Amino acid sequence: MFGPNTICIVGDAKSPQNDAVTHQYGRFSICFVVDKDSGNIITCSSTFAISLTNDFITTIFSNKSLTTDSEIIRAEVENRYFGASQKAIIVAFKDAQKKYNSIKKGIHVQVTE
């Protein structure tokens, strides 16, 4: 399904206590499938309880760059997504960016459970 040059990076964030994500998963995560060389986001999936929300967020991130489209993505989330996890989406994206940058520098990314 995904080529050998793709990597999977999971960005994590706290979600609001009143959010269904917190009740179901305890935290908010977005899993990004990224082209390792370019940083282009192929697709993503998140821990939203409602599949339509996940599909909507996927449209915001797909075909954008983890490295160069930060402001575009932040603006789209702020102007198009009006759910309780709005801030958590941005924080999880930034977490994934940090992990990607570490991978590109050859730094081992510590995985925590």
Tab-separated table of N, CA and C in Angstrom:
chain	number	residue	atom	x	y	z
A	1	MET	N	0.826	-1.195	0.000
A	1	MET	CA	0.000	0.000	0.000
A	1	MET	C	0.868	1.256	0.000
A	2	PHE	N	1.906	1.294	0.848
A	2	PHE	CA	2.796	2.442	0.906
A	2	PHE	C	4.175	2.024	0.431
A	3	GLY	N	4.833	2.917	-0.302
A	3	GLY	CA	6.136	2.619	-0.864
A	3	GLY	C	7.221	2.512	0.194
A	4	PRO	N	8.376	1.983	-0.213
A	4	PRO	CA	9.473	1.782	0.729
A	4	PRO	C	10.108	3.076	1.234
A	5	ASN	N	9.803	4.194	0.612
A	5	ASN	CA	10.366	5.469	1.046
A	5	ASN	C	9.429	6.230	1.984
A	6	THR	N	8.367	5.573	2.440
A	6	THR	CA	7.449	6.230	3.367
A	6	THR	C	7.770	5.801	4.787
A	7	ILE	N	7.486	6.703	5.716
A	7	ILE	CA	7.646	6.409	7.134
A	7	ILE	C	6.356	6.781	7.852
A	8	CYS	N	6.175	6.195	9.012
A	8	CYS	CA	4.993	6.450	9.829
A	8	CYS	C	5.435	7.200	11.075
A	9	ILE	N	4.859	8.364	11.294
A	9	ILE	CA	5.194	9.195	12.451
A	9	ILE	C	3.903	9.520	13.191
A	10	VAL	N	3.909	9.317	14.502
A	10	VAL	CA	2.738	9.603	15.314
A	10	VAL	C	3.009	10.827	16.178
A	11	GLY	N	2.159	11.832	16.028
A	11	GLY	CA	2.220	13.026	16.866
A	11	GLY	C	1.179	12.916	17.962
A	12	ASP	N	1.573	13.255	19.180
A	12	ASP	CA	0.680	13.135	20.335
A	12	ASP	C	0.402	14.478	20.970
A	13	ALA	N	-0.757	14.577	21.628
A	13	ALA	CA	-1.136	15.789	22.362
A	13	ALA	C	-2.194	15.422	23.384
A	14	LYS	N	-2.332	16.271	24.381
A	14	LYS	CA	-3.445	16.131	25.316
A	14	LYS	C	-4.671	16.726	24.658
A	15	SER	N	-5.801	16.110	24.870
A	15	SER	CA	-7.046	16.696	24.379
A	15	SER	C	-7.861	17.152	25.585
A	16	PRO	N	-8.804	18.049	25.379
A	16	PRO	CA	-9.605	18.553	26.498
A	16	PRO	C	-10.327	17.422	27.231
A	17	GLN	N	-10.513	17.607	28.521
A	17	GLN	CA	-11.163	16.587	29.351
A	17	GLN	C	-12.592	16.289	28.904
A	18	ASN	N	-13.274	17.256	28.302
A	18	ASN	CA	-14.662	17.058	27.881
A	18	ASN	C	-14.765	16.442	26.483
A	19	ASP	N	-13.637	16.113	25.879
A	19	ASP	CA	-13.610	15.576	24.523
A	19	ASP	C	-13.795	14.058	24.545
A	20	ALA	N	-14.550	13.540	23.602
A	20	ALA	CA	-14.767	12.090	23.500
A	20	ALA	C	-13.456	11.335	23.300
A	21	VAL	N	-12.487	11.969	22.647
A	21	VAL	CA	-11.178	11.347	22.427
A	21	VAL	C	-10.517	11.033	23.762
A	22	THR	N	-10.585	11.974	24.703
A	22	THR	CA	-9.983	11.768	26.022
A	22	THR	C	-10.664	10.618	26.740
A	23	HIS	N	-11.966	10.547	26.652
A	23	HIS	CA	-12.698	9.471	27.320
A	23	HIS	C	-12.402	8.113	26.703
A	24	GLN	N	-12.212	8.069	25.405
A	24	GLN	CA	-11.993	6.798	24.718
A	24	GLN	C	-10.529	6.367	24.710
A	25	TYR	N	-9.603	7.300	24.477
A	25	TYR	CA	-8.195	6.938	24.288
A	25	TYR	C	-7.254	7.502	25.356
A	26	GLY	N	-7.657	8.508	26.090
A	26	GLY	CA	-6.802	9.110	27.096
A	26	GLY	C	-5.899	10.212	26.570
A	27	ARG	N	-5.652	10.233	25.273
A	27	ARG	CA	-4.841	11.278	24.639
A	27	ARG	C	-5.229	11.350	23.163
A	28	PHE	N	-4.748	12.378	22.499
A	28	PHE	CA	-5.036	12.562	21.081
A	28	PHE	C	-3.774	12.266	20.278
A	29	SER	N	-3.908	11.518	19.204
A	29	SER	CA	-2.778	11.190	18.340
A	29	SER	C	-3.179	11.308	16.879
A	30	ILE	N	-2.211	11.713	16.063
A	30	ILE	CA	-2.384	11.676	14.614
A	30	ILE	C	-1.222	10.868	14.055
A	31	CYS	N	-1.544	9.879	13.259
A	31	CYS	CA	-0.546	9.050	12.594
A	31	CYS	C	-0.388	9.568	11.168
A	32	PHE	N	0.828	10.002	10.834
A	32	PHE	CA	1.120	10.539	9.511
A	32	PHE	C	1.955	9.537	8.720
A	33	VAL	N	1.565	9.265	7.480
A	33	VAL	CA	2.417	8.525	6.549
A	33	VAL	C	3.062	9.590	5.676
A	34	VAL	N	4.397	9.610	5.704
A	34	VAL	CA	5.159	10.709	5.118
A	34	VAL	C	6.231	10.167	4.178
A	35	ASP	N	6.463	10.869	3.076
A	35	ASP	CA	7.610	10.558	2.226
A	35	ASP	C	8.855	10.958	3.013
A	36	LYS	N	9.737	10.006	3.259
A	36	LYS	CA	10.888	10.243	4.125
A	36	LYS	C	11.802	11.352	3.615
A	37	ASP	N	11.989	11.450	2.315
A	37	ASP	CA	12.909	12.442	1.765
A	37	ASP	C	12.325	13.845	1.710
A	38	SER	N	11.090	13.970	1.263
A	38	SER	CA	10.508	15.289	1.035
A	38	SER	C	9.703	15.838	2.207
A	39	GLY	N	9.223	14.959	3.078
A	39	GLY	CA	8.356	15.402	4.162
A	39	GLY	C	6.913	15.580	3.756
A	40	ASN	N	6.575	15.198	2.515
A	40	ASN	CA	5.189	15.321	2.062
A	40	ASN	C	4.308	14.297	2.764
A	41	ILE	N	3.159	14.765	3.227
A	41	ILE	CA	2.204	13.911	3.920
A	41	ILE	C	1.372	13.172	2.878
A	42	ILE	N	1.461	11.851	2.896
A	42	ILE	CA	0.688	11.023	1.967
A	42	ILE	C	-0.754	10.912	2.464
A	43	THR	N	-0.897	10.582	3.730
A	43	THR	CA	-2.203	10.470	4.370
A	43	THR	C	-2.004	10.527	5.871
A	44	CYS	N	-3.096	10.557	6.595
A	44	CYS	CA	-3.014	10.508	8.049
A	44	CYS	C	-4.306	9.942	8.609
A	45	SER	N	-4.242	9.590	9.867
A	45	SER	CA	-5.412	9.110	10.581
A	45	SER	C	-5.264	9.533	12.030
A	46	SER	N	-6.368	9.781	12.686
A	46	SER	CA	-6.306	10.272	14.061
A	46	SER	C	-7.256	9.514	14.965
A	47	THR	N	-7.149	9.793	16.247
A	47	THR	CA	-7.938	9.078	17.243
A	47	THR	C	-9.298	9.726	17.501
A	48	PHE	N	-9.890	10.298	16.473
A	48	PHE	CA	-11.233	10.845	16.638
A	48	PHE	C	-12.248	9.725	16.761
A	49	ALA	N	-13.235	9.929	17.619
A	49	ALA	CA	-14.279	8.927	17.827
A	49	ALA	C	-15.233	8.857	16.633
A	50	ILE	N	-15.353	9.931	15.897
A	50	ILE	CA	-16.271	9.989	14.758
A	50	ILE	C	-15.455	9.898	13.465
A	51	SER	N	-15.762	8.929	12.629
A	51	SER	CA	-14.973	8.708	11.414
A	51	SER	C	-15.044	9.895	10.456
A	52	LEU	N	-16.159	10.597	10.400
A	52	LEU	CA	-16.276	11.759	9.526
A	52	LEU	C	-15.279	12.844	9.934
A	53	THR	N	-15.088	13.020	11.232
A	53	THR	CA	-14.108	13.999	11.712
A	53	THR	C	-12.712	13.601	11.258
A	54	ASN	N	-12.387	12.334	11.392
A	54	ASN	CA	-11.091	11.841	10.943
A	54	ASN	C	-10.911	12.088	9.449
A	55	ASP	N	-11.924	11.800	8.667
A	55	ASP	CA	-11.860	12.032	7.222
A	55	ASP	C	-11.641	13.515	6.909
A	56	PHE	N	-12.321	14.372	7.647
A	56	PHE	CA	-12.190	15.811	7.426
A	56	PHE	C	-10.773	16.286	7.732
A	57	ILE	N	-10.234	15.853	8.853
A	57	ILE	CA	-8.872	16.240	9.233
A	57	ILE	C	-7.869	15.704	8.219
A	58	THR	N	-8.103	14.515	7.706
A	58	THR	CA	-7.214	13.943	6.688
A	58	THR	C	-7.141	14.850	5.467
A	59	THR	N	-8.256	15.452	5.077
A	59	THR	CA	-8.247	16.347	3.908
A	59	THR	C	-7.414	17.602	4.164
A	60	ILE	N	-7.347	18.038	5.415
A	60	ILE	CA	-6.538	19.217	5.743
A	60	ILE	C	-5.049	18.906	5.597
A	61	PHE	N	-4.633	17.718	6.008
A	61	PHE	CA	-3.210	17.369	6.020
A	61	PHE	C	-2.694	16.739	4.735
A	62	SER	N	-3.516	15.985	4.044
A	62	SER	CA	-3.033	15.249	2.869
A	62	SER	C	-2.491	16.181	1.796
A	63	ASN	N	-1.406	15.734	1.176
A	63	ASN	CA	-0.733	16.472	0.102
A	63	ASN	C	-0.129	17.796	0.552
A	64	LYS	N	0.146	17.900	1.842
A	64	LYS	CA	0.863	19.059	2.356
A	64	LYS	C	2.203	18.564	2.894
A	65	SER	N	3.077	19.500	3.205
A	65	SER	CA	4.410	19.151	3.674
A	65	SER	C	4.523	19.304	5.187
A	66	LEU	N	5.115	18.303	5.802
A	66	LEU	CA	5.386	18.350	7.231
A	66	LEU	C	6.413	19.429	7.552
A	67	THR	N	7.227	19.783	6.562
A	67	THR	CA	8.317	20.726	6.795
A	67	THR	C	8.019	22.171	6.382
A	68	THR	N	7.233	22.367	5.338
A	68	THR	CA	7.072	23.734	4.815
A	68	THR	C	5.662	24.312	4.910
A	69	ASP	N	4.689	23.520	5.269
A	69	ASP	CA	3.302	23.998	5.258
A	69	ASP	C	2.706	24.223	6.649
A	70	SER	N	3.548	24.460	7.636
A	70	SER	CA	3.068	24.630	9.021
A	70	SER	C	2.007	25.711	9.148
A	71	GLU	N	2.273	26.866	8.598
A	71	GLU	CA	1.334	27.988	8.741
A	71	GLU	C	0.041	27.743	7.976
A	72	ILE	N	0.142	27.135	6.818
A	72	ILE	CA	-1.057	26.804	6.030
A	72	ILE	C	-1.928	25.828	6.803
A	73	ILE	N	-1.302	24.795	7.371
A	73	ILE	CA	-2.046	23.781	8.121
A	73	ILE	C	-2.668	24.401	9.370
A	74	ARG	N	-1.886	25.187	10.117
A	74	ARG	CA	-2.420	25.826	11.319
A	74	ARG	C	-3.628	26.694	10.979
A	75	ALA	N	-3.513	27.488	9.928
A	75	ALA	CA	-4.615	28.365	9.529
A	75	ALA	C	-5.840	27.557	9.104
A	76	GLU	N	-5.631	26.476	8.375
A	76	GLU	CA	-6.773	25.647	7.961
A	76	GLU	C	-7.471	25.021	9.154
A	77	VAL	N	-6.689	24.522	10.112
A	77	VAL	CA	-7.298	23.929	11.312
A	77	VAL	C	-8.091	24.993	12.061
A	78	GLU	N	-7.501	26.171	12.242
A	78	GLU	CA	-8.180	27.239	12.984
A	78	GLU	C	-9.405	27.793	12.260
A	79	ASN	N	-9.390	27.791	10.928
A	79	ASN	CA	-10.491	28.373	10.168
A	79	ASN	C	-11.533	27.375	9.675
A	80	ARG	N	-11.216	26.064	9.785
A	80	ARG	CA	-12.146	25.076	9.245
A	80	ARG	C	-12.626	24.045	10.254
A	81	TYR	N	-11.860	23.821	11.324
A	81	TYR	CA	-12.241	22.805	12.312
A	81	TYR	C	-12.627	23.484	13.622
A	82	PHE	N	-13.869	23.285	14.038
A	82	PHE	CA	-14.372	23.951	15.229
A	82	PHE	C	-14.837	22.945	16.277
A	83	GLY	N	-13.962	21.996	16.580
A	83	GLY	CA	-14.229	21.002	17.616
A	83	GLY	C	-13.343	21.243	18.822
A	84	ALA	N	-13.606	20.501	19.891
A	84	ALA	CA	-12.871	20.660	21.138
A	84	ALA	C	-11.382	20.338	20.998
A	85	SER	N	-11.015	19.549	20.009
A	85	SER	CA	-9.624	19.130	19.837
A	85	SER	C	-8.812	20.038	18.913
A	86	GLN	N	-9.309	21.219	18.599
A	86	GLN	CA	-8.613	22.091	17.651
A	86	GLN	C	-7.150	22.315	18.058
A	87	LYS	N	-6.914	22.697	19.292
A	87	LYS	CA	-5.550	22.958	19.751
A	87	LYS	C	-4.736	21.656	19.765
A	88	ALA	N	-5.345	20.557	20.164
A	88	ALA	CA	-4.643	19.268	20.216
A	88	ALA	C	-4.175	18.841	18.822
A	89	ILE	N	-4.946	19.152	17.798
A	89	ILE	CA	-4.552	18.825	16.423
A	89	ILE	C	-3.257	19.549	16.070
A	90	ILE	N	-3.196	20.821	16.390
A	90	ILE	CA	-2.005	21.625	16.083
A	90	ILE	C	-0.802	21.136	16.888
A	91	VAL	N	-1.003	20.819	18.166
A	91	VAL	CA	0.090	20.326	19.008
A	91	VAL	C	0.584	18.970	18.508
A	92	ALA	N	-0.324	18.076	18.132
A	92	ALA	CA	0.079	16.760	17.613
A	92	ALA	C	0.853	16.899	16.308
A	93	PHE	N	0.450	17.838	15.461
A	93	PHE	CA	1.176	18.107	14.220
A	93	PHE	C	2.597	18.576	14.525
A	94	LYS	N	2.735	19.510	15.472
A	94	LYS	CA	4.058	20.013	15.846
A	94	LYS	C	4.925	18.902	16.430
A	95	ASP	N	4.322	18.005	17.200
A	95	ASP	CA	5.056	16.870	17.758
A	95	ASP	C	5.573	15.973	16.636
A	96	ALA	N	4.731	15.730	15.639
A	96	ALA	CA	5.160	14.915	14.488
A	96	ALA	C	6.281	15.616	13.718
A	97	GLN	N	6.195	16.931	13.578
A	97	GLN	CA	7.265	17.690	12.915
A	97	GLN	C	8.599	17.509	13.634
A	98	LYS	N	8.586	17.623	14.960
A	98	LYS	CA	9.807	17.447	15.745
A	98	LYS	C	10.398	16.063	15.525
A	99	LYS	N	9.542	15.059	15.523
A	99	LYS	CA	10.011	13.689	15.315
A	99	LYS	C	10.597	13.530	13.915
A	100	TYR	N	9.933	14.087	12.923
A	100	TYR	CA	10.430	13.997	11.552
A	100	TYR	C	11.796	14.676	11.431
A	101	ASN	N	11.933	15.863	12.004
A	101	ASN	CA	13.206	16.580	11.944
A	101	ASN	C	14.321	15.785	12.625
A	102	SER	N	14.001	15.127	13.716
A	102	SER	CA	14.991	14.278	14.391
A	102	SER	C	15.390	13.104	13.512
A	103	ILE	N	14.421	12.496	12.867
A	103	ILE	CA	14.697	11.367	11.970
A	103	ILE	C	15.598	11.824	10.830
A	104	LYS	N	15.297	12.973	10.249
A	104	LYS	CA	16.105	13.501	9.141
A	104	LYS	C	17.544	13.782	9.574
A	105	LYS	N	17.751	14.165	10.832
A	105	LYS	CA	19.090	14.426	11.352
A	105	LYS	C	19.788	13.150	11.802
A	106	GLY	N	19.093	12.016	11.711
A	106	GLY	CA	19.679	10.749	12.122
A	106	GLY	C	19.600	10.486	13.611
A	107	ILE	N	18.801	11.272	14.291
A	107	ILE	CA	18.637	11.104	15.739
A	107	ILE	C	17.526	10.084	15.990
A	108	HIS	N	17.822	9.110	16.831
A	108	HIS	CA	16.830	8.084	17.146
A	108	HIS	C	15.649	8.708	17.897
A	109	VAL	N	14.466	8.457	17.402
A	109	VAL	CA	13.256	8.985	18.039
A	109	VAL	C	12.823	8.012	19.133
A	110	GLN	N	12.743	8.527	20.364
A	110	GLN	CA	12.342	7.704	21.497
A	110	GLN	C	10.834	7.476	21.442
A	111	VAL	N	10.435	6.229	21.489
A	111	VAL	CA	9.017	5.878	21.472
A	111	VAL	C	8.562	5.634	22.898
A	112	THR	N	7.492	6.313	23.292
A	112	THR	CA	6.937	6.127	24.633
A	112	THR	C	5.534	5.561	24.515
A	113	GLU	N	5.172	4.795	25.454
A	113	GLU	CA	3.830	4.200	25.480
A	113	GLU	C	2.927	4.971	26.391
